[in-house]
Amino acid sequence: MTARTPAAARLRADACPGALQTHAAADGALARVRVPGGLLTGGQLRALAAAARDLGDGALELTSRGNVQLRGLAGGAEAELGDRLAAVGLLPSASHERVRNVLASALTGWAGGHVDVRPWVRALDAGICADPALAALPGRYLATLDDGRGDVAGLGGDVGLLALSPAEVALTLAGTDSGWRAHPDDAVALALAATRAFLDERAAQGGTCWRLAELAGGPERVAGRITPSSSGRHRGHVPSPRCAEPLPSLLGGASGSPLVGTPVGTTRQDDGRTALAAVVPLGRLSAEQADLLARLADEVQLTPWRSVVVPGLAEHAVDDAAAALHRTGMVLDADSAWTRVTACAGRPGCAKSLADVRADAARAVADGTLPAGGARQHWAGCERRCGRPRGEVVDVVATGTGYRVGWS
Ligand code: SF4
């Protein structure tokens, strides 16, 4: 891993948008609503759908961190959006709203995994919001909570928890094994201690880095600063420090790609019911689709792969639910090209874009003319390649006179 020296650190604070601190895009203000673990209740989905209709462009954008964006907001809409989000529990802390980036394993608690990390999501989010000092985290800060299936541990978290068994959890820092271990009951306290240690080390190195990996010697120095027992939040169990046993390959290979991709289609849950996982083409979820999801389940999960998990379906309800999702354009076929194609906002939303990449990508899918033989690919309107998934992806980048296609 390449660590940056303090001299090479960021010269400005990150400008990640939030729900209240919006970004001025070419099509209006853009608000990013943090959804820890991607977990949304039906009521929260309905509130987001209504906000998209009333205040935005009628759709919700799913991000690679399982968050949601609203586009096309009129100037001054932030206050009403904030009120609506707060009313349904989507804005628990105005001061911490941009730093609540938490990825959780897809299907956790419903199917597979050593532990159910949903309680970790709630506890970590509450712990972050309860600590005034953690409001200083960069908006790029990311926590990954992996229940052992290895789907999010390799997705570039600054701090991560990875269940190794039902009784043991590893702490990861910038995607590497920190050596720290904890019981699942103590894992969130360890992650919070690591988060505070990241801020302490960041301050010691000048206080400008956005990511733990950008700190000189980041993982090692942050691991050395962790004092979980002094956090006051441990419940009597101090993790055994510096375990030398290497983690399995759950952190991904050299490419950083996870071993497990997005679930698509049906999954039999541990309780015998069924979960449906549907890809949302180009991550653009219409208000109507969001309302449909809210009717189908009390709680859904957004995944980092721009798909949605609809859990808890009784056997007799599965076919009708799948058909309803399919009718609205959501994809339940694991072989669909839509499972391999992502795109940035492009025109008209981004002033930097050299093309309407979403329209062009959708046309290529419909016509069967995707480049690179239809391999996993990311379409972008310029070289920044916003939203590019981690791992091996073909870049399809607008040049102004067409698209440049290539691996990078
Ligand atoms: S990749 Fe370029 S065109 Fe696309 S959203 Fe980012 S800045 Fe805009």
Short mmCIF file of C-alpha atoms and ligand atoms in Angstrom, two decimals:
data_model
loop_
_atom_site.label_atom_id
_atom_site.label_comp_id
_atom_site.label_asym_id
_atom_site.label_seq_id
_atom_site.Cartn_x
_atom_site.Cartn_y
_atom_site.Cartn_z
CA MET A 1 0.00 0.00 0.00
CA THR A 2 1.29 3.43 -0.90
CA ALA A 3 1.18 5.83 2.00
CA ARG A 4 1.31 9.55 1.36
CA THR A 5 3.69 11.75 3.23
CA PRO A 6 2.22 14.62 5.22
CA ALA A 7 3.73 17.02 2.71
CA ALA A 8 1.71 15.35 -0.02
CA ALA A 9 -1.48 15.51 1.98
CA ARG A 10 -4.62 17.30 0.91
CA LEU A 11 -4.43 21.04 0.69
CA ARG A 12 -8.13 21.57 1.29
CA ALA A 13 -10.91 20.01 3.30
CA ASP A 14 -13.02 17.44 1.49
CA ALA A 15 -16.14 18.82 -0.14
CA CYS A 16 -18.32 15.73 -0.02
CA PRO A 17 -21.94 16.80 -0.21
CA GLY A 18 -24.44 15.98 2.50
CA ALA A 19 -28.15 16.41 2.97
CA LEU A 20 -27.70 19.93 4.31
CA GLN A 21 -24.40 20.85 2.68
CA THR A 22 -25.39 20.32 -0.94
CA HIS A 23 -23.25 20.38 -4.08
CA ALA A 24 -24.10 22.81 -6.89
CA ALA A 25 -24.41 20.57 -9.96
CA ALA A 26 -25.33 21.62 -13.47
CA ASP A 27 -28.90 20.38 -12.99
CA GLY A 28 -29.43 22.01 -9.60
CA ALA A 29 -28.34 21.25 -6.06
CA LEU A 30 -27.33 17.67 -5.23
CA ALA A 31 -27.92 16.28 -1.75
CA ARG A 32 -26.37 13.07 -0.45
CA VAL A 33 -28.27 11.28 2.29
CA ARG A 34 -26.23 8.85 4.35
CA VAL A 35 -27.89 5.46 4.85
CA PRO A 36 -25.72 3.46 7.26
CA GLY A 37 -25.63 -0.19 6.21
CA GLY A 38 -27.93 0.70 3.31
CA LEU A 39 -30.81 -0.12 5.62
CA LEU A 40 -34.05 1.75 5.02
CA THR A 41 -37.47 1.22 6.52
CA GLY A 42 -40.54 1.41 4.33
CA GLY A 43 -41.42 4.76 5.88
CA GLN A 44 -37.97 6.15 5.13
CA LEU A 45 -38.20 4.96 1.52
CA ARG A 46 -41.59 6.61 1.13
CA ALA A 47 -40.23 9.86 2.57
CA LEU A 48 -37.27 9.78 0.17
CA ALA A 49 -39.57 9.06 -2.77
CA ALA A 50 -41.81 11.98 -1.82
CA ALA A 51 -38.81 14.29 -1.42
CA ALA A 52 -37.52 13.24 -4.85
CA ARG A 53 -40.92 14.01 -6.37
CA ASP A 54 -41.59 17.26 -4.53
CA LEU A 55 -38.12 18.75 -4.28
CA GLY A 56 -35.88 16.96 -6.78
CA ASP A 57 -35.95 15.42 -10.24
CA GLY A 58 -38.21 12.51 -9.31
CA ALA A 59 -35.56 9.88 -8.70
CA LEU A 60 -33.07 8.66 -6.11
CA GLU A 61 -29.49 7.89 -7.07
CA LEU A 62 -27.89 4.90 -5.37
CA THR A 63 -24.19 5.38 -4.65
CA SER A 64 -21.31 2.92 -4.35
CA ARG A 65 -21.44 3.42 -0.58
CA GLY A 66 -25.06 2.39 -0.28
CA ASN A 67 -26.13 6.01 0.16
CA VAL A 68 -28.81 7.97 -1.69
CA GLN A 69 -28.58 11.19 -3.68
CA LEU A 70 -31.31 13.60 -4.71
CA ARG A 71 -30.61 15.78 -7.77
CA GLY A 72 -32.16 18.84 -9.31
CA LEU A 73 -33.02 20.49 -6.00
CA ALA A 74 -34.08 24.11 -6.17
CA GLY A 75 -32.06 26.64 -4.23
CA GLY A 76 -33.21 26.74 -0.62
CA ALA A 77 -34.72 23.24 -0.68
CA GLU A 78 -32.11 22.02 1.83
CA ALA A 79 -34.08 23.18 4.85
CA GLU A 80 -37.26 21.38 3.85
CA LEU A 81 -35.30 18.30 2.84
CA GLY A 82 -33.54 18.35 6.22
CA ASP A 83 -36.87 18.58 8.05
CA ARG A 84 -38.32 15.69 6.05
CA LEU A 85 -35.26 13.50 6.62
CA ALA A 86 -35.11 14.28 10.34
CA ALA A 87 -38.79 13.37 10.72
CA VAL A 88 -38.09 9.80 9.59
CA GLY A 89 -34.75 9.33 11.37
CA LEU A 90 -32.50 9.88 8.35
CA LEU A 91 -30.78 12.91 9.84
CA PRO A 92 -29.98 12.04 13.46
CA SER A 93 -27.17 14.58 13.71
CA ALA A 94 -26.73 17.72 11.64
CA SER A 95 -23.11 18.00 12.74
CA HIS A 96 -22.22 14.41 11.82
CA GLU A 97 -24.39 13.86 8.76
CA ARG A 98 -21.55 13.62 6.22
CA VAL A 99 -19.42 11.15 8.17
CA ARG A 100 -22.03 8.39 8.62
CA ASN A 101 -20.64 6.26 5.77
CA VAL A 102 -21.13 2.64 6.80
CA LEU A 103 -21.24 -0.36 4.47
CA ALA A 104 -22.69 -3.63 5.73
CA SER A 105 -22.74 -7.08 4.17
CA ALA A 106 -25.67 -7.57 1.84
CA LEU A 107 -28.30 -9.92 3.24
CA THR A 108 -26.75 -9.81 6.70
CA GLY A 109 -29.07 -11.18 9.33
CA TRP A 110 -31.29 -12.72 6.70
CA ALA A 111 -29.05 -15.25 4.99
CA GLY A 112 -25.54 -16.49 5.72
CA GLY A 113 -22.70 -14.78 7.53
CA HIS A 114 -21.19 -15.52 10.95
CA VAL A 115 -23.04 -12.69 12.66
CA ASP A 116 -25.86 -10.24 11.98
CA VAL A 117 -24.10 -6.92 11.59
CA ARG A 118 -27.28 -4.82 11.61
CA PRO A 119 -26.91 -4.17 15.37
CA TRP A 120 -23.31 -3.09 14.67
CA VAL A 121 -24.59 -0.62 12.07
CA ARG A 122 -26.95 0.98 14.56
CA ALA A 123 -24.40 1.00 17.40
CA LEU A 124 -21.56 2.37 15.28
CA ASP A 125 -23.76 5.09 13.83
CA ALA A 126 -25.00 6.03 17.29
CA GLY A 127 -21.46 6.01 18.65
CA ILE A 128 -20.18 8.27 15.89
CA CYS A 129 -23.06 10.72 16.29
CA ALA A 130 -22.67 10.76 20.09
CA ASP A 131 -19.03 11.86 20.00
CA PRO A 132 -18.63 15.57 19.13
CA ALA A 133 -14.98 15.00 18.21
CA LEU A 134 -15.99 12.60 15.43
CA ALA A 135 -17.81 15.37 13.58
CA ALA A 136 -14.31 16.27 12.39
CA LEU A 137 -14.01 13.06 10.36
CA PRO A 138 -13.59 13.65 6.64
CA GLY A 139 -16.72 13.18 4.54
CA ARG A 140 -14.82 10.40 2.74
CA TYR A 141 -14.45 8.34 5.91
CA LEU A 142 -15.86 4.84 5.41
CA ALA A 143 -16.52 1.97 7.78
CA THR A 144 -17.13 -1.55 6.48
CA LEU A 145 -18.98 -4.10 8.59
CA ASP A 146 -18.56 -7.56 7.09
CA ASP A 147 -20.39 -10.52 8.56
CA GLY A 148 -17.79 -12.96 7.27
CA ARG A 149 -18.99 -13.46 3.73
CA GLY A 150 -16.26 -11.16 2.42
CA ASP A 151 -18.44 -8.91 0.29
CA VAL A 152 -17.63 -5.48 1.76
CA ALA A 153 -14.33 -6.05 3.60
CA GLY A 154 -12.43 -5.36 0.39
CA LEU A 155 -14.29 -2.20 -0.57
CA GLY A 156 -11.81 0.34 0.71
CA GLY A 157 -12.98 1.10 4.22
CA ASP A 158 -10.83 3.26 6.48
CA VAL A 159 -11.94 1.18 9.45
CA GLY A 160 -13.54 -2.24 9.09
CA LEU A 161 -14.89 -5.09 11.15
CA LEU A 162 -14.70 -8.56 9.64
CA ALA A 163 -16.29 -11.50 11.43
CA LEU A 164 -13.94 -14.48 11.38
CA SER A 165 -16.34 -16.73 13.29
CA PRO A 166 -19.43 -16.26 15.44
CA ALA A 167 -17.08 -15.45 18.33
CA GLU A 168 -14.21 -13.49 16.79
CA VAL A 169 -13.97 -10.29 14.80
CA ALA A 170 -10.94 -8.76 13.11
CA LEU A 171 -10.35 -5.04 12.87
CA THR A 172 -9.13 -3.88 9.47
CA LEU A 173 -7.50 -0.53 8.74
CA ALA A 174 -7.36 0.76 5.16
CA GLY A 175 -8.20 -2.77 4.03
CA THR A 176 -5.35 -4.47 5.89
CA ASP A 177 -5.39 -6.64 8.97
CA SER A 178 -4.65 -4.49 12.02
CA GLY A 179 -3.95 -7.52 14.20
CA TRP A 180 -6.65 -6.49 16.65
CA ARG A 181 -9.37 -8.98 17.51
CA ALA A 182 -12.56 -8.63 19.53
CA HIS A 183 -15.63 -10.55 20.55
CA PRO A 184 -18.65 -9.48 18.45
CA ASP A 185 -20.13 -7.74 21.51
CA ASP A 186 -17.05 -5.53 21.77
CA ALA A 187 -16.39 -5.01 18.08
CA VAL A 188 -18.15 -1.65 17.70
CA ALA A 189 -16.23 -0.18 20.64
CA LEU A 190 -13.03 -1.32 18.92
CA ALA A 191 -14.09 0.29 15.64
CA LEU A 192 -14.88 3.54 17.46
CA ALA A 193 -11.52 3.43 19.20
CA ALA A 194 -9.84 2.93 15.82
CA THR A 195 -11.82 5.83 14.37
CA ARG A 196 -10.63 8.13 17.17
CA ALA A 197 -7.09 6.85 16.69
CA PHE A 198 -7.35 7.73 12.99
CA LEU A 199 -8.29 11.31 13.87
CA ASP A 200 -5.45 11.51 16.42
CA GLU A 201 -2.88 10.26 13.91
CA ARG A 202 -4.32 12.53 11.24
CA ALA A 203 -3.90 15.51 13.55
CA ALA A 204 -0.32 14.46 14.33
CA GLN A 205 0.42 14.41 10.58
CA GLY A 206 -1.05 17.82 9.87
CA GLY A 207 -4.77 17.12 9.91
CA THR A 208 -5.42 17.31 6.18
CA CYS A 209 -5.67 13.73 4.89
CA TRP A 210 -9.06 12.49 3.76
CA ARG A 211 -8.43 8.76 4.07
CA LEU A 212 -6.52 6.54 6.51
CA ALA A 213 -4.54 5.08 3.60
CA GLU A 214 -3.19 8.57 2.86
CA LEU A 215 -1.45 8.81 6.23
CA ALA A 216 2.24 7.93 6.34
CA GLY A 217 2.36 4.44 7.85
CA GLY A 218 -1.39 4.80 8.35
CA PRO A 219 -2.57 1.30 9.32
CA GLU A 220 0.43 0.60 11.55
CA ARG A 221 0.40 3.96 13.32
CA VAL A 222 -3.33 3.99 13.83
CA ALA A 223 -3.24 0.41 15.17
CA GLY A 224 -0.54 1.48 17.60
CA ARG A 225 -2.69 4.30 18.95
CA ILE A 226 -5.75 2.18 19.74
CA THR A 227 -6.62 2.10 23.39
CA PRO A 228 -10.05 0.49 23.45
CA SER A 229 -10.11 -0.04 27.21
CA SER A 230 -9.68 3.68 27.76
CA SER A 231 -12.58 4.55 25.48
CA GLY A 232 -14.98 3.91 28.34
CA ARG A 233 -17.24 2.03 25.99
CA HIS A 234 -15.92 -1.46 26.41
CA ARG A 235 -17.89 -3.91 28.42
CA GLY A 236 -15.06 -5.62 30.22
CA HIS A 237 -13.47 -7.44 27.33
CA VAL A 238 -10.28 -6.06 25.87
CA PRO A 239 -9.39 -7.50 22.48
CA SER A 240 -6.23 -9.53 22.31
CA PRO A 241 -3.72 -7.26 20.65
CA ARG A 242 -1.51 -7.90 17.70
CA CYS A 243 -2.70 -11.32 16.67
CA ALA A 244 -0.19 -12.49 14.07
CA GLU A 245 -2.51 -14.93 12.34
CA PRO A 246 -3.12 -13.65 8.81
CA LEU A 247 -6.65 -13.07 7.66
CA PRO A 248 -8.06 -15.27 4.97
CA SER A 249 -8.39 -13.78 1.52
CA LEU A 250 -11.61 -12.04 2.48
CA LEU A 251 -9.95 -8.67 2.07
CA GLY A 252 -9.66 -9.22 -1.67
CA GLY A 253 -6.75 -9.79 -3.94
CA ALA A 254 -4.22 -7.34 -5.27
CA SER A 255 -6.98 -5.63 -7.21
CA GLY A 256 -8.87 -5.00 -4.02
CA SER A 257 -11.92 -6.61 -5.52
CA PRO A 258 -14.13 -8.54 -3.15
CA LEU A 259 -14.58 -12.23 -3.69
CA VAL A 260 -18.31 -11.87 -3.58
CA GLY A 261 -20.23 -9.52 -5.83
CA THR A 262 -23.74 -8.30 -5.76
CA PRO A 263 -26.46 -10.82 -5.04
CA VAL A 264 -29.02 -10.87 -7.85
CA GLY A 265 -32.31 -12.75 -7.89
CA THR A 266 -33.65 -14.98 -5.14
CA THR A 267 -31.88 -16.07 -1.97
CA ARG A 268 -33.35 -18.48 0.54
CA GLN A 269 -33.13 -16.91 3.99
CA ASP A 270 -32.04 -18.74 7.12
CA ASP A 271 -35.66 -18.61 8.35
CA GLY A 272 -37.00 -20.25 5.18
CA ARG A 273 -38.41 -17.10 3.65
CA THR A 274 -37.01 -15.52 0.49
CA ALA A 275 -35.04 -12.38 -0.23
CA LEU A 276 -35.08 -10.79 -3.66
CA ALA A 277 -32.10 -8.78 -4.82
CA ALA A 278 -32.71 -6.49 -7.79
CA VAL A 279 -30.19 -4.39 -9.69
CA VAL A 280 -31.24 -0.80 -10.31
CA PRO A 281 -29.92 0.09 -13.79
CA LEU A 282 -27.39 2.92 -13.53
CA GLY A 283 -28.36 3.29 -9.88
CA ARG A 284 -31.32 5.51 -10.73
CA LEU A 285 -34.30 4.48 -8.58
CA SER A 286 -37.49 6.27 -9.53
CA ALA A 287 -39.88 7.50 -6.85
CA GLU A 288 -42.38 4.93 -8.13
CA GLN A 289 -39.87 2.11 -7.73
CA ALA A 290 -39.05 3.32 -4.21
CA ASP A 291 -42.76 3.33 -3.32
CA LEU A 292 -43.07 -0.21 -4.69
CA LEU A 293 -40.15 -1.39 -2.55
CA ALA A 294 -41.77 0.19 0.50
CA ARG A 295 -44.96 -1.77 -0.21
CA LEU A 296 -43.09 -5.06 -0.55
CA ALA A 297 -41.06 -5.01 2.68
CA ASP A 298 -40.85 -3.26 6.04
CA GLU A 299 -37.10 -2.85 5.59
CA VAL A 300 -34.90 -3.03 2.51
CA GLN A 301 -31.15 -2.87 2.05
CA LEU A 302 -29.32 -0.81 -0.55
CA THR A 303 -26.07 -2.43 -1.61
CA PRO A 304 -22.79 -0.86 -2.81
CA TRP A 305 -23.51 -2.47 -6.20
CA ARG A 306 -26.57 -0.28 -6.81
CA SER A 307 -28.96 -3.07 -6.08
CA VAL A 308 -31.71 -3.43 -3.51
CA VAL A 309 -32.44 -6.41 -1.26
CA VAL A 310 -36.10 -7.04 -0.49
CA PRO A 311 -36.16 -9.56 2.37
CA GLY A 312 -38.77 -11.52 4.24
CA LEU A 313 -40.99 -12.67 1.39
CA ALA A 314 -43.26 -15.65 1.95
CA GLU A 315 -43.00 -18.33 -0.72
CA HIS A 316 -46.38 -17.51 -2.22
CA ALA A 317 -45.46 -13.82 -2.59
CA VAL A 318 -42.12 -14.21 -4.36
CA ASP A 319 -43.27 -14.50 -7.97
CA ASP A 320 -45.64 -11.53 -7.76
CA ALA A 321 -42.99 -9.39 -6.08
CA ALA A 322 -40.38 -10.33 -8.68
CA ALA A 323 -42.80 -9.59 -11.52
CA ALA A 324 -43.67 -6.20 -10.04
CA LEU A 325 -40.01 -5.26 -9.71
CA HIS A 326 -39.30 -6.44 -13.25
CA ARG A 327 -42.18 -4.40 -14.66
CA THR A 328 -40.65 -1.23 -13.27
CA GLY A 329 -37.30 -1.95 -14.91
CA MET A 330 -35.43 -3.50 -12.01
CA VAL A 331 -33.26 -6.48 -12.90
CA LEU A 332 -33.40 -9.88 -11.22
CA ASP A 333 -31.50 -11.83 -13.89
CA ALA A 334 -27.92 -12.48 -12.79
CA ASP A 335 -26.88 -12.80 -16.44
CA SER A 336 -28.25 -9.39 -17.42
CA ALA A 337 -25.75 -6.90 -18.83
CA TRP A 338 -27.07 -4.45 -16.25
CA THR A 339 -25.20 -6.37 -13.54
CA ARG A 340 -21.94 -5.33 -15.21
CA VAL A 341 -22.55 -1.71 -16.27
CA THR A 342 -22.21 1.42 -14.14
CA ALA A 343 -21.98 5.08 -15.10
CA CYS A 344 -21.26 8.47 -13.61
CA ALA A 345 -23.87 11.24 -13.73
CA GLY A 346 -22.68 12.64 -17.07
CA ARG A 347 -24.72 15.21 -18.95
CA PRO A 348 -26.88 17.06 -18.13
CA GLY A 349 -26.14 16.73 -14.41
CA CYS A 350 -22.40 17.35 -14.56
CA ALA A 351 -20.92 20.36 -16.29
CA LYS A 352 -17.62 18.53 -16.83
CA SER A 353 -19.19 15.73 -18.83
CA LEU A 354 -18.43 15.36 -22.51
CA ALA A 355 -21.45 13.12 -23.17
CA ASP A 356 -24.77 11.87 -21.87
CA VAL A 357 -23.11 8.70 -20.66
CA ARG A 358 -26.18 7.20 -19.04
CA ALA A 359 -28.22 7.46 -22.22
CA ASP A 360 -25.32 6.09 -24.27
CA ALA A 361 -24.76 3.19 -21.86
CA ALA A 362 -28.48 2.38 -21.79
CA ARG A 363 -28.57 2.37 -25.61
CA ALA A 364 -25.56 0.05 -25.76
CA VAL A 365 -27.23 -2.35 -23.33
CA ALA A 366 -30.51 -2.27 -25.26
CA ASP A 367 -28.77 -2.74 -28.61
CA GLY A 368 -26.36 -5.39 -27.37
CA THR A 369 -23.40 -3.23 -28.44
CA LEU A 370 -21.52 -2.86 -25.17
CA PRO A 371 -17.78 -2.51 -25.77
CA ALA A 372 -15.16 -4.96 -24.47
CA GLY A 373 -17.46 -7.88 -25.14
CA GLY A 374 -19.84 -6.71 -22.43
CA ALA A 375 -17.24 -7.09 -19.65
CA ARG A 376 -17.75 -5.31 -16.34
CA GLN A 377 -17.47 -1.66 -17.31
CA HIS A 378 -17.84 1.89 -16.02
CA TRP A 379 -18.96 4.70 -18.32
CA ALA A 380 -17.75 8.19 -17.45
CA GLY A 381 -18.14 11.64 -18.93
CA CYS A 382 -14.52 12.63 -18.20
CA GLU A 383 -11.27 11.24 -16.87
CA ARG A 384 -12.30 11.66 -13.23
CA ARG A 385 -14.42 8.52 -13.59
CA CYS A 386 -16.61 9.30 -10.58
CA GLY A 387 -18.38 6.31 -9.08
CA ARG A 388 -16.00 3.79 -10.61
CA PRO A 389 -16.35 0.45 -8.82
CA ARG A 390 -13.28 -1.09 -7.25
CA GLY A 391 -11.59 -4.02 -8.88
CA GLU A 392 -11.22 -4.99 -12.49
CA VAL A 393 -13.41 -2.72 -14.57
CA VAL A 394 -13.17 -1.58 -18.18
CA ASP A 395 -13.22 2.21 -18.42
CA VAL A 396 -15.47 3.69 -21.10
CA VAL A 397 -14.57 7.37 -21.02
CA ALA A 398 -16.09 10.12 -23.15
CA THR A 399 -13.54 12.06 -25.19
CA GLY A 400 -15.73 14.54 -27.02
CA THR A 401 -15.39 12.56 -30.24
CA GLY A 402 -16.52 9.19 -28.95
CA TYR A 403 -15.41 6.90 -26.15
CA ARG A 404 -12.02 5.60 -25.13
CA VAL A 405 -12.27 2.00 -23.98
CA GLY A 406 -9.57 0.40 -21.92
CA TRP A 407 -8.44 -1.33 -18.79
CA SER A 408 -6.58 0.78 -16.28
S1 SF4 B 1 -16.65 11.49 -14.13
FE1 SF4 B 1 -16.50 13.58 -14.90
S2 SF4 B 1 -18.39 13.84 -16.07
FE2 SF4 B 1 -18.71 12.09 -14.72
S3 SF4 B 1 -19.67 12.93 -12.88
FE3 SF4 B 1 -17.45 12.85 -12.51
S4 SF4 B 1 -16.71 14.89 -13.09
FE4 SF4 B 1 -18.75 14.64 -14.00
#
